[in-house]
mmCIF file of C-alpha atoms in Angstrom:
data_model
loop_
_atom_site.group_PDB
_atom_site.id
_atom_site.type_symbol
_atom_site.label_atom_id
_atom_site.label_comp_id
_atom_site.label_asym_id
_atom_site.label_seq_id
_atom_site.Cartn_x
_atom_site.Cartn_y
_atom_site.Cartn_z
ATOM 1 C CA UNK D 1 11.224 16.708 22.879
ATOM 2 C CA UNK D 2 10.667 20.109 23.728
ATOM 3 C CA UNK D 3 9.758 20.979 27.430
ATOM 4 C CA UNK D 4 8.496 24.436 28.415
ATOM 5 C CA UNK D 5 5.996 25.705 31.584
ATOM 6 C CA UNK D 6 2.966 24.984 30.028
ATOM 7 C CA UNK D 7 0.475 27.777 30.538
ATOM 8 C CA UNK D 8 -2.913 28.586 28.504
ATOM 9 C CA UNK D 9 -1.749 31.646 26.486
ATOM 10 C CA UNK D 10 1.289 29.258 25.327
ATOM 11 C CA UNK D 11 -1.016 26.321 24.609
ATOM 12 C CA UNK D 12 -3.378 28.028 22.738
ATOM 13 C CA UNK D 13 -0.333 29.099 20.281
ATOM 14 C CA UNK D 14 1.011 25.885 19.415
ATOM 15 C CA UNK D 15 0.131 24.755 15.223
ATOM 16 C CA UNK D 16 -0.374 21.377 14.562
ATOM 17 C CA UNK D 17 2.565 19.780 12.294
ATOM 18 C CA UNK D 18 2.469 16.711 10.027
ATOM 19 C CA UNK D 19 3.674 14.423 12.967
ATOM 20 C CA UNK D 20 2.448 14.316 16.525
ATOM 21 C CA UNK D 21 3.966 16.689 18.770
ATOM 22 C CA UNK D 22 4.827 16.733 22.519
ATOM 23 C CA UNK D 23 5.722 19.484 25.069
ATOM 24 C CA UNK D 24 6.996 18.161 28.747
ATOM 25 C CA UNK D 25 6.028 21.357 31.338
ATOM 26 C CA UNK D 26 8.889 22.374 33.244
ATOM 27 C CA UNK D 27 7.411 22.852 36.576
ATOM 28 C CA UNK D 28 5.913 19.156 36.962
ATOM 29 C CA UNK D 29 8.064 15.873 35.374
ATOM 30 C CA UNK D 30 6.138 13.572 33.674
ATOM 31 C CA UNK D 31 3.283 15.894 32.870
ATOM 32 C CA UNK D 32 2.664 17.537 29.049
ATOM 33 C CA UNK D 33 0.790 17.983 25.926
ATOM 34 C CA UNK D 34 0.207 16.628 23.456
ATOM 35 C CA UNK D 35 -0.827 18.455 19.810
ATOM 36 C CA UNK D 36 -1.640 15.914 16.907
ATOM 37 C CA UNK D 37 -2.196 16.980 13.593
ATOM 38 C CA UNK D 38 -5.397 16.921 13.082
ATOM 39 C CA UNK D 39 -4.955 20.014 16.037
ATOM 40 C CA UNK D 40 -5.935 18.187 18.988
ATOM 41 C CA UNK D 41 -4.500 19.615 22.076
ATOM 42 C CA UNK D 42 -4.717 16.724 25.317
ATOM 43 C CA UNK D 43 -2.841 16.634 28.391
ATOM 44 C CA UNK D 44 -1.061 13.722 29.399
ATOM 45 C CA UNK D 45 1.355 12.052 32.086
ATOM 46 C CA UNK D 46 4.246 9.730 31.000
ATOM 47 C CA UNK D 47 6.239 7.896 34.088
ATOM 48 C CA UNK D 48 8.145 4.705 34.781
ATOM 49 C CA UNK D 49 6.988 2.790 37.848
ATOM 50 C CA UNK D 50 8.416 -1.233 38.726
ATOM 51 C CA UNK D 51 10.010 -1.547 35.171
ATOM 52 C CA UNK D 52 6.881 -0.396 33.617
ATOM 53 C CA UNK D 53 6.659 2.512 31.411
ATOM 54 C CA UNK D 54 2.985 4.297 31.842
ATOM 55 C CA UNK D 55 0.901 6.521 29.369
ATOM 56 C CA UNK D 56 -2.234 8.144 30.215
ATOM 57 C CA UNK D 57 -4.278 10.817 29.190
ATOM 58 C CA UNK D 58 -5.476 13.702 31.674
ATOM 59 C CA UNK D 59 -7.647 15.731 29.709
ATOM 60 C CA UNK D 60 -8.124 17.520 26.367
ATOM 61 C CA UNK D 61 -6.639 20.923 26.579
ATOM 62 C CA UNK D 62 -9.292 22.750 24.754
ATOM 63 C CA UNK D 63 -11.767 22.025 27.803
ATOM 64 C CA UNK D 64 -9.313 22.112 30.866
ATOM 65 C CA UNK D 65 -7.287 24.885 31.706
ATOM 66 C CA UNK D 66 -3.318 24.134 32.453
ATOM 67 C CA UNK D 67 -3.110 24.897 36.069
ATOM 68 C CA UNK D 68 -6.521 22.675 36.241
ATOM 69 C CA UNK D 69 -4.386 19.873 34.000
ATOM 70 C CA UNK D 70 -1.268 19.811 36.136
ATOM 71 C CA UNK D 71 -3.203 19.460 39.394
ATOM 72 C CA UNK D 72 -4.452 16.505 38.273
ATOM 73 C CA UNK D 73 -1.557 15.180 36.514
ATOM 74 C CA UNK D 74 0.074 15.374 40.400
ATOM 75 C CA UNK D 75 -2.744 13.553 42.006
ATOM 76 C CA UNK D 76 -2.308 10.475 38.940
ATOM 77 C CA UNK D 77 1.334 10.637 39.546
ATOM 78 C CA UNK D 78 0.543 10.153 43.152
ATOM 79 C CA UNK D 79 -1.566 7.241 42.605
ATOM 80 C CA UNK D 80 0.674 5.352 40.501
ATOM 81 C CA UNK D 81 3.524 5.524 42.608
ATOM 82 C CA UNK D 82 1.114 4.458 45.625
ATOM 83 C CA UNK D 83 -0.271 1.943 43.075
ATOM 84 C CA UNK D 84 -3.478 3.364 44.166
ATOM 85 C CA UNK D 85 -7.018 3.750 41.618
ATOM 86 C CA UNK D 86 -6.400 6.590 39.282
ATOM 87 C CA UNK D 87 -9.054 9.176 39.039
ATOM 88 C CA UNK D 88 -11.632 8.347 36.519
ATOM 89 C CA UNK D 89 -10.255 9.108 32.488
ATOM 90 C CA UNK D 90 -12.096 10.609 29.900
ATOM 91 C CA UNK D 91 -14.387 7.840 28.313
ATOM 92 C CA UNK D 92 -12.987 8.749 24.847
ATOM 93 C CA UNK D 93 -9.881 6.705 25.037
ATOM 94 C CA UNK D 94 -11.717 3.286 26.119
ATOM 95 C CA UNK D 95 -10.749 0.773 23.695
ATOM 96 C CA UNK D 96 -14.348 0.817 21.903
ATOM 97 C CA UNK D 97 -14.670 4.276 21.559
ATOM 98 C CA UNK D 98 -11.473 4.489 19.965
ATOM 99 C CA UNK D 99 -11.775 1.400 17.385
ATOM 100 C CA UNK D 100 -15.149 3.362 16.777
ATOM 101 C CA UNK D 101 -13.560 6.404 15.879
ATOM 102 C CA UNK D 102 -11.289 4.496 13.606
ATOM 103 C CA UNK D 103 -13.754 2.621 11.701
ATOM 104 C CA UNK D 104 -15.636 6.079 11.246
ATOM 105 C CA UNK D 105 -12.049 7.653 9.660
ATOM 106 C CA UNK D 106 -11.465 4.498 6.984
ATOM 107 C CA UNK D 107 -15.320 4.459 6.005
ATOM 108 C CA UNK D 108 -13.682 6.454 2.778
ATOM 109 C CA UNK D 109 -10.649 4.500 2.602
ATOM 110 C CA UNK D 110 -12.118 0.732 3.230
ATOM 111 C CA UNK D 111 -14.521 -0.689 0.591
ATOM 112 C CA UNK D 112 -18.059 -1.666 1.868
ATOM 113 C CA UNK D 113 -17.133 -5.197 1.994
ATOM 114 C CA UNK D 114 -13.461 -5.002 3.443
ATOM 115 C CA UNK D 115 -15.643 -2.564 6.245
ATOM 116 C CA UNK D 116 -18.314 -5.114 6.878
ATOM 117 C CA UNK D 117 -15.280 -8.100 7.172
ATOM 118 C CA UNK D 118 -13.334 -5.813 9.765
ATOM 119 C CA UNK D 119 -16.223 -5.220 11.778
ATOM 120 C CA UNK D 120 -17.114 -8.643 12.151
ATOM 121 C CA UNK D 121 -13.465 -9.472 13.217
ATOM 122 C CA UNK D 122 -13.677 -6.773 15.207
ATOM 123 C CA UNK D 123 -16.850 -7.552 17.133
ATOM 124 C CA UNK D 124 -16.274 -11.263 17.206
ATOM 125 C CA UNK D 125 -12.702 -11.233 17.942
ATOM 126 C CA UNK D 126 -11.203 -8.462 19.455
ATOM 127 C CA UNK D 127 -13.671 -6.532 21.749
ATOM 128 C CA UNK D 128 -14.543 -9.584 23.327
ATOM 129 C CA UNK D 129 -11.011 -9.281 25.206
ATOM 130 C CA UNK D 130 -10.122 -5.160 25.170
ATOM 131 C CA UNK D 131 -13.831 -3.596 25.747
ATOM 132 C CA UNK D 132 -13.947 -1.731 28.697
ATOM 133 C CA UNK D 133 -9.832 -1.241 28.976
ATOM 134 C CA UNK D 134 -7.840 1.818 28.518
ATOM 135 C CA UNK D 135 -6.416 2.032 25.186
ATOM 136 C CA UNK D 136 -3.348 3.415 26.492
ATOM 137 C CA UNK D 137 -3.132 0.576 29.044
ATOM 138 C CA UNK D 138 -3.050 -2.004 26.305
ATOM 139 C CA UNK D 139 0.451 -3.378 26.137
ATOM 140 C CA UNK D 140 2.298 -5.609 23.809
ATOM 141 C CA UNK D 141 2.296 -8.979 26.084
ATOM 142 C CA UNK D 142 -1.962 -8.469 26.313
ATOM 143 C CA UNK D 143 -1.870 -8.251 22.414
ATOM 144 C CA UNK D 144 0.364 -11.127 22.191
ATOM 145 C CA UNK D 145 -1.462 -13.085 24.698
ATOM 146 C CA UNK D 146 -4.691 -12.334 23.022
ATOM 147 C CA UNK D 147 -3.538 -13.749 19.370
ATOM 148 C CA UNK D 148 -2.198 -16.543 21.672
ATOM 149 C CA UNK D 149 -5.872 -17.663 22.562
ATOM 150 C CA UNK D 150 -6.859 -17.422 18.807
ATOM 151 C CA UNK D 151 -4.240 -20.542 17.560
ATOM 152 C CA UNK D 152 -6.975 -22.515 17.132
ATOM 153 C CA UNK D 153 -8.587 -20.105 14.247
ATOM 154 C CA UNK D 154 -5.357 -19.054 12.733
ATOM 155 C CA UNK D 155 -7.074 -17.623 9.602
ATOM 156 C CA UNK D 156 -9.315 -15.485 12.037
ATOM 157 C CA UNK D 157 -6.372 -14.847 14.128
ATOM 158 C CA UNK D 158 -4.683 -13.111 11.120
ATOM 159 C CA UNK D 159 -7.165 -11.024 9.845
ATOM 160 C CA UNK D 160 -8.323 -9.421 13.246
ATOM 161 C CA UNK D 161 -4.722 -8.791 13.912
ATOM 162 C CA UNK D 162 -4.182 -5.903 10.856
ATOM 163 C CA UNK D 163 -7.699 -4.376 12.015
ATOM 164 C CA UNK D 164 -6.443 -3.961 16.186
ATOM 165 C CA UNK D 165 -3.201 -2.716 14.656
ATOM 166 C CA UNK D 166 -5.404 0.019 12.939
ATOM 167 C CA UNK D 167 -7.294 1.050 16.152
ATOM 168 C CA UNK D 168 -3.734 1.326 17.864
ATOM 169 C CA UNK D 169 -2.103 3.246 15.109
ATOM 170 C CA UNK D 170 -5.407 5.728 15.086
ATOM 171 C CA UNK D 171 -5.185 5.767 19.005
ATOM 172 C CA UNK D 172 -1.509 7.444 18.801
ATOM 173 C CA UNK D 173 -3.284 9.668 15.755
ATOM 174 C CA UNK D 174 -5.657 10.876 18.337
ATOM 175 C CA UNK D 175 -2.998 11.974 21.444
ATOM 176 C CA UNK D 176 -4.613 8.702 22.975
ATOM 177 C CA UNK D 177 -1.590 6.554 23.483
ATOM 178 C CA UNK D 178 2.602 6.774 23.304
ATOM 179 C CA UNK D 179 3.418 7.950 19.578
ATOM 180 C CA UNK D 180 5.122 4.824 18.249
ATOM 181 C CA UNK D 181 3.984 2.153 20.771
ATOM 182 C CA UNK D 182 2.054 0.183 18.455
ATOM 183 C CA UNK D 183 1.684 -3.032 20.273
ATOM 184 C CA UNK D 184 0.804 -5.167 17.628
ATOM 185 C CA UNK D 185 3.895 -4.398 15.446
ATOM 186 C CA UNK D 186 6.395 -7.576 14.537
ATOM 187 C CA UNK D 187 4.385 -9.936 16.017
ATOM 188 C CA UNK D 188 4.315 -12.700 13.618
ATOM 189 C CA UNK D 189 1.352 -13.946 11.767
ATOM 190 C CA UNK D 190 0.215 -17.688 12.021
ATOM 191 C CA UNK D 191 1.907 -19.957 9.204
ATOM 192 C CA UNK D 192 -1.061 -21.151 7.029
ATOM 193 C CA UNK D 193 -1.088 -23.612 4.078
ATOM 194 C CA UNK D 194 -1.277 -21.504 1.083
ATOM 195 C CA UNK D 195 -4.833 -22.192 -0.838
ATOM 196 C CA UNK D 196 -3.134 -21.236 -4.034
ATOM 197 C CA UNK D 197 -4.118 -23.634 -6.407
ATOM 198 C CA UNK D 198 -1.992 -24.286 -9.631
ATOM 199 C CA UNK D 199 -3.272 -26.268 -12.931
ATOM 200 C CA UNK D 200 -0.950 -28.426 -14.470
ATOM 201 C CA UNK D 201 -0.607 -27.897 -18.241
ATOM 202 C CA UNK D 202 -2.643 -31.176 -18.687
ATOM 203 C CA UNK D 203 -5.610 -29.752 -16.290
ATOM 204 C CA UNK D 204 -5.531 -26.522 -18.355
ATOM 205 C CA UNK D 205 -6.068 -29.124 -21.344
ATOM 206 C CA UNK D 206 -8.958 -30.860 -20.137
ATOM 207 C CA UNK D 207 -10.437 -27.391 -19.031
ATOM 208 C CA UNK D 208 -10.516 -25.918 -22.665
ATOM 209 C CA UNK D 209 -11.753 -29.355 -24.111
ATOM 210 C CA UNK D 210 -14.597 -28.928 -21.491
ATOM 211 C CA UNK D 211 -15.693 -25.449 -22.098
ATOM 212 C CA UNK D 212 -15.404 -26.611 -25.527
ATOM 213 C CA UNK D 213 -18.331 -28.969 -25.166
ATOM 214 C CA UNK D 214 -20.593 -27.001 -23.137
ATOM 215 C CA UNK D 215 -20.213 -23.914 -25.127
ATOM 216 C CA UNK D 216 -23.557 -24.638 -26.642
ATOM 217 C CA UNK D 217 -25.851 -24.777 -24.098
ATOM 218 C CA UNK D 218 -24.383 -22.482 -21.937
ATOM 219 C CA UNK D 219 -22.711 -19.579 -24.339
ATOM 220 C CA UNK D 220 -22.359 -17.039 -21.642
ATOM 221 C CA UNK D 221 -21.066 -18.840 -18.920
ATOM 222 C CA UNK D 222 -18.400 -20.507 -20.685
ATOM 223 C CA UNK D 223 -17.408 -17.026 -21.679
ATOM 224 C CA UNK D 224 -16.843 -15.328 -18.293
ATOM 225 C CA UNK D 225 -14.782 -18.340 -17.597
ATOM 226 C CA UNK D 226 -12.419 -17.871 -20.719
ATOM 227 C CA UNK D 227 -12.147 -14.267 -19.900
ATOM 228 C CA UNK D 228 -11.522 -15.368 -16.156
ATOM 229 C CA UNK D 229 -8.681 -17.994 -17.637
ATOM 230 C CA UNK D 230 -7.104 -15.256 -20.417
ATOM 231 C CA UNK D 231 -7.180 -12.171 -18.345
ATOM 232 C CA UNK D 232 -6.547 -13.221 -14.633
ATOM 233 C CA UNK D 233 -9.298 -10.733 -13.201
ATOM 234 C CA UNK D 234 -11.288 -11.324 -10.132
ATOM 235 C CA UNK D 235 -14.325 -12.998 -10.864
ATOM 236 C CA UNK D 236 -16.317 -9.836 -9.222
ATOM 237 C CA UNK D 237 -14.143 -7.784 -11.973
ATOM 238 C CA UNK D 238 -15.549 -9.765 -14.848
ATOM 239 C CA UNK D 239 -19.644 -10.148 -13.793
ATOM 240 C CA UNK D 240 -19.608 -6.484 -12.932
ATOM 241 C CA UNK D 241 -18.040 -5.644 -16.575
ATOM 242 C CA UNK D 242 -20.090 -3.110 -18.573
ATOM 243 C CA UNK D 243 -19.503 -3.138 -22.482
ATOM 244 C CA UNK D 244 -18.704 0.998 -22.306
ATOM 245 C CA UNK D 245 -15.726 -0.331 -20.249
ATOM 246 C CA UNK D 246 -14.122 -2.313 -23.287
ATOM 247 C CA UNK D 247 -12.508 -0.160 -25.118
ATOM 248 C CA UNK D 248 -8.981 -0.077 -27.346
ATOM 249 C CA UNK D 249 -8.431 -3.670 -26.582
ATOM 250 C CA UNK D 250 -8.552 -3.468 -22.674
ATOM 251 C CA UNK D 251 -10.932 -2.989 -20.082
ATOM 252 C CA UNK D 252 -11.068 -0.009 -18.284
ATOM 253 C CA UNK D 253 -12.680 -1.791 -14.637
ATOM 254 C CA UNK D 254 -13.826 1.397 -12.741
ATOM 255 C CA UNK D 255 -13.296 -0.476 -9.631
ATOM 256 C CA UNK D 256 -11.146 -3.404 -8.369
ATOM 257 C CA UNK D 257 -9.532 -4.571 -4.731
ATOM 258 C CA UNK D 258 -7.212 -2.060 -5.287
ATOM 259 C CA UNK D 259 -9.551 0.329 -7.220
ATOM 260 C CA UNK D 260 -9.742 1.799 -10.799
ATOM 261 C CA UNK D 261 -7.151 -0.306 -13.444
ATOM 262 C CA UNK D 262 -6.585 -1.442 -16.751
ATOM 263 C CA UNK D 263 -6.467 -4.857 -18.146
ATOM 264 C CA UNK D 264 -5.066 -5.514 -21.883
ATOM 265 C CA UNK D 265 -6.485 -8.353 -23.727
ATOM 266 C CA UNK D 266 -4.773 -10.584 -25.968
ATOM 267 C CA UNK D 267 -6.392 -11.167 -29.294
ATOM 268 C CA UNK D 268 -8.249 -14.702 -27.643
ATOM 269 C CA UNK D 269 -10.038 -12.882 -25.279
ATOM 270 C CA UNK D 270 -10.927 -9.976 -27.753
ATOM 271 C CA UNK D 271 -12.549 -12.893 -30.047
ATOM 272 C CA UNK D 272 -14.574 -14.287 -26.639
ATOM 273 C CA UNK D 273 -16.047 -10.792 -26.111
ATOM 274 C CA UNK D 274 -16.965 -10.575 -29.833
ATOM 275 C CA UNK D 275 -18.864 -13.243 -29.754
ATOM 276 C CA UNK D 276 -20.972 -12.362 -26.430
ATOM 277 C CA UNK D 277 -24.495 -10.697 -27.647
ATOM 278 C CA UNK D 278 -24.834 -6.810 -26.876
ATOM 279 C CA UNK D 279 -28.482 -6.934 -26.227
ATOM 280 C CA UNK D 280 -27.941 -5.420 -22.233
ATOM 281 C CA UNK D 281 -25.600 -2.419 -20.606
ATOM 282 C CA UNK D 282 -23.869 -5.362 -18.934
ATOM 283 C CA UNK D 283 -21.489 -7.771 -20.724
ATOM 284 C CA UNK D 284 -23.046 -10.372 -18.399
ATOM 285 C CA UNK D 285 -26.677 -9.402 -17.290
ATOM 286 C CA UNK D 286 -27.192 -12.445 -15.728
ATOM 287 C CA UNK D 287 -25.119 -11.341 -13.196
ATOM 288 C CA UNK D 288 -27.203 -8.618 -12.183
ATOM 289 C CA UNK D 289 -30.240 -10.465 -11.876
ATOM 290 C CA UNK D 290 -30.905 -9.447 -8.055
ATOM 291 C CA UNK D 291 -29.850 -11.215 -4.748
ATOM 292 C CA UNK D 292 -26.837 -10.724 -2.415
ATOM 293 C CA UNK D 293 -25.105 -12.787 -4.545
ATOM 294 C CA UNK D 294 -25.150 -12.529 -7.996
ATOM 295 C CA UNK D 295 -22.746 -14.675 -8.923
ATOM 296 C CA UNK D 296 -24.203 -17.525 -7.817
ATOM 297 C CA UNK D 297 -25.388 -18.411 -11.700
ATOM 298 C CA UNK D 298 -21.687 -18.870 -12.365
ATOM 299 C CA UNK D 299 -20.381 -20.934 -9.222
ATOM 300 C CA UNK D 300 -23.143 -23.393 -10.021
ATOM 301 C CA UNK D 301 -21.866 -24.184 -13.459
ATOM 302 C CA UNK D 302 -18.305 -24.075 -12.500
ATOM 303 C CA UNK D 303 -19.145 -26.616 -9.771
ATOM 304 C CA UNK D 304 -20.727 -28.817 -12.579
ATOM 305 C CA UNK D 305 -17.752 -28.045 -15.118
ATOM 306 C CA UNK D 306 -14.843 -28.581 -12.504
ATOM 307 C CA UNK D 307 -16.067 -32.079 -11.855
ATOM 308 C CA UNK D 308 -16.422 -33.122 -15.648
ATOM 309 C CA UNK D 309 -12.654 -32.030 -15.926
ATOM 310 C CA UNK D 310 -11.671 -33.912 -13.450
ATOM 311 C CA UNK D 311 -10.555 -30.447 -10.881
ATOM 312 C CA UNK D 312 -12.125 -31.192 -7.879
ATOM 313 C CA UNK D 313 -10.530 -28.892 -5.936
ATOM 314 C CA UNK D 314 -9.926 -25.741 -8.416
ATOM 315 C CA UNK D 315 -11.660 -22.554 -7.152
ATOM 316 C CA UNK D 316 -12.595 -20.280 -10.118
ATOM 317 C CA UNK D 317 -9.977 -18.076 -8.455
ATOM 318 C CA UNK D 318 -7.259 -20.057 -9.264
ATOM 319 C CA UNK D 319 -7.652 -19.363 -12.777
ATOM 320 C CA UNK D 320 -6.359 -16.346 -11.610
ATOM 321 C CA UNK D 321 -2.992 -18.237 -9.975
ATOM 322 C CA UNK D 322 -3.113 -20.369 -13.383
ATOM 323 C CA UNK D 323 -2.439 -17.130 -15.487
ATOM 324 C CA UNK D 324 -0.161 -15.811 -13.461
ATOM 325 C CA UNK D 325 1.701 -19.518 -13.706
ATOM 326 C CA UNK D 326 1.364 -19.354 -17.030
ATOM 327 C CA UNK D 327 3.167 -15.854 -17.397
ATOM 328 C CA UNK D 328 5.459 -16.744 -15.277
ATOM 329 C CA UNK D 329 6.661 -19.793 -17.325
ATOM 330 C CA UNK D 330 6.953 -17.384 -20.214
ATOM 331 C CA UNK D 331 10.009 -15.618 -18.577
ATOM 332 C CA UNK D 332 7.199 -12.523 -17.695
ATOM 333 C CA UNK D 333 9.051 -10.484 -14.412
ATOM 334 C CA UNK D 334 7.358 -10.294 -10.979
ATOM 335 C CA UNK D 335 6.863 -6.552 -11.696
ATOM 336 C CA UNK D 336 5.407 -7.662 -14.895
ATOM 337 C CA UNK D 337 2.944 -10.207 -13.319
ATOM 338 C CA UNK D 338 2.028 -7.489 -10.705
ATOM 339 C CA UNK D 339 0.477 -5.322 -13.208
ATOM 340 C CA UNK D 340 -1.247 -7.952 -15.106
ATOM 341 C CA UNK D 341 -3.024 -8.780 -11.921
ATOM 342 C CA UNK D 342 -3.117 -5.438 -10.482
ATOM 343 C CA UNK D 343 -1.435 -6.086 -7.456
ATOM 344 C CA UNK D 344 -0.744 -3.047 -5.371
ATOM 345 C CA UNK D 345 2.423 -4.381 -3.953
ATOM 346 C CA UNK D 346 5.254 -6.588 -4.729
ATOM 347 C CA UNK D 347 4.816 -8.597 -2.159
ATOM 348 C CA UNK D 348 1.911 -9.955 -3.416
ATOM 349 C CA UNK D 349 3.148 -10.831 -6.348
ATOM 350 C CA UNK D 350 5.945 -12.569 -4.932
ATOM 351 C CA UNK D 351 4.068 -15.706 -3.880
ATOM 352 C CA UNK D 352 3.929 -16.927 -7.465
ATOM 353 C CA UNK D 353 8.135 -17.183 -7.238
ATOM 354 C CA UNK D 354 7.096 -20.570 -4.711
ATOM 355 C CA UNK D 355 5.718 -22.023 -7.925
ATOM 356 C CA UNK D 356 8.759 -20.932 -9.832
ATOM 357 C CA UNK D 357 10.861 -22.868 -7.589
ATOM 358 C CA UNK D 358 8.342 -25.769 -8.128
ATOM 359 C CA UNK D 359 8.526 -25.705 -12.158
ATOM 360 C CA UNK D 360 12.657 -25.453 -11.728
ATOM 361 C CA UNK D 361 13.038 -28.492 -9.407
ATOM 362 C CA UNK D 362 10.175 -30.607 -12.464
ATOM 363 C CA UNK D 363 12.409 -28.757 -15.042
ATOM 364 C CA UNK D 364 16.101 -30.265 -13.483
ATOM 365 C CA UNK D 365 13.975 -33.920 -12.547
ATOM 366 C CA UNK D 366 13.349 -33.669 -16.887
ATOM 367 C CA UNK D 367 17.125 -32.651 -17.721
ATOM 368 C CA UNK D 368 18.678 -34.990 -15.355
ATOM 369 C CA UNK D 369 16.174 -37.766 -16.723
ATOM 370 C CA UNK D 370 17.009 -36.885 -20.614
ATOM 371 C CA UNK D 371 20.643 -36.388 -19.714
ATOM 372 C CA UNK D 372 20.683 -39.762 -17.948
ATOM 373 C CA UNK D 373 18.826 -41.522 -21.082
ATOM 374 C CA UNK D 374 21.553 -39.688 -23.381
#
């Protein structure tokens, strides 16, 4: 860390770099500045005091002059070695003005929905406890004691969790706290019963057979099912599917959970599109038939079909899980499986290898028993 006597003419020089950047003054310890890369300049103070290491902003740089800066960096010094109030800090690094800040900066790399989800954890869950504090102030034990409170609504406890880690991580972005003093990093997440759903080769069976039946008064939606079953796509990927999109046997989605992607069809779900009428833009305009929710039309006819095949607790997304089960049992790789699905990562492919251990413990219980009969 470099440390210089911080002066205006010398401030005003300094280029922002691809990583945050700090310069300790040489006249006064504890006291610097800060340059981010987005070319923020702010003052700051950095001390120890009873075992506890403290971070605080003075001032942005641009709109206090140094001499101005390091007088008050000596009078907040002062205070927290006489553990007295600190002079008032700029209302920019409260927690809420921060997480707003951050939620402005991802409006272009969060999708509308995964936006309107985080703000909801966000106003339900985690400005009910930080609102009103320092984001700098935040420490690791009040992030762990806050998840603590949440045990009772692990899933809720989870998913606000990434979204505070994103405030924290924008708050070092912004010169507003310690670079690297995340607190929310290693804690762990709650354990959770997976909802991953699997069908059995038999429930696959009595799916087909059911479809089968019901193709004829309900063409359409038995078709967005197949193409749910033989492509493993999101069922938002299939209703929004437009016929310019199907093209040299694969669809071209223009957006997905992890945006734009291919999916290659197998002959079978070639021959279901063939036989869907092209009288509308949309290979399923019944989908787009108004409402928040358009595909409502299809959750009401899996609901019926699920209960005639005997699945009563199969989600239409766990067709999804089912093809990736059934590629899986075909000797397909994770990396494989990862495209299929479009999975950004390999760790979320990964959760399918739980089943694999599942179909090699039935596949030793069938050797042992056939070896046994031998």
């Amino acid at each position: 860390m470099a440390t210089a006597t911080l002066t205006d003419a010398r401030i005003r020089v300094l280029k922002p770099r691809k990583a945050a950047r700090d310069i300790r003054d040489g006249k006064l310890k504890g006291f610097g500045v800060r340059v981010t890369p987005s070319g923020a300049r702010r003052w700051f103070i950095h001390c120890q005091h009873e075992g506890r290491r403290i971070w605080k902003i003075v001032g942005n740089a641009d709109e206090i002059g140094a001499d101005e800066a390091r007088a008050r960096a000596t009078a907040m010094l002062a205070a927290i070695r006489q553990d007295a109030p600190l002079p008032a800090l700029p209302e920019e690094t409260v927690f809420e003005a921060v997480a707003e800040a951050a939620f402005r900066r991802h409006e272009r790399l969060w999708k509308p929905r995964t936006m309107q989800v985080n703000r909801s954890y966000l106003r339900s869950q985690i400005l009910p406890r930080f609102a009103g504090h320092q984001v700098a102030d935040i420490s690791r034990e009040d992030v762990v004691k806050w998840f603590a409170s949440l045990r009772a609504t692990p899933v809720a406890a989870d998913r606000s969790m990434p979204v505070l880690s994103v405030i924290m991580r924008e708050a070092e972005r912004m010169g507003f706290r310690e670079e690297g003093s995340n607190p929310c990093l290693g804690i762990r997440r709650y354990r959770r019963k997976g909802r991953e759903r699997f069908l059995s080769d038999a429930e696959i069976r009595a799916l087909g057979a059911c479809l089968k039946a019901r193709e004829g008064d309900r063409p359409l939606a038995v078709a967005a099912i197949r193409l749910l079953m033989l492509t493993g796509c999101r069922k938002s990927e299939i209703l929004t599917l437009r016929w310019p999109d199907i093209r040299e046997g694969a669809l071209f989605l223009r957006d997905s959970k992890t945006g734009p992607r291919t999916v290659w069809l197998s002959r079978p779900a070639c021959d279901v599109l063939d036989g869907i009428g092209r009288g509308s833009p949309w290979v399923f305009p019944a989908a787009r038939s108004g409402g928040p929710r358009p595909g409502t039309w299809l959750d009401g006819f899996w609901s019926d079909v699920r209960a005639e095949a005997g699945l009563g607790d199969v989600r239409l997304h766990d067709l999804r899980h089912a093809y990736a089960s059934i590629a899986l049992k075909n000797g397909e790789s994770v990396l494989a499986i990862g495209r299929l699905l479009g999975h950004r990562s390999a760790e979320t492919t990964l959760k399918y290898t739980h089943h694999a251990d599942a179909m090699a413990a039935e596949a030793a219980a069938t050797i042992g028993a056939a070896l046994v009969e031998g």
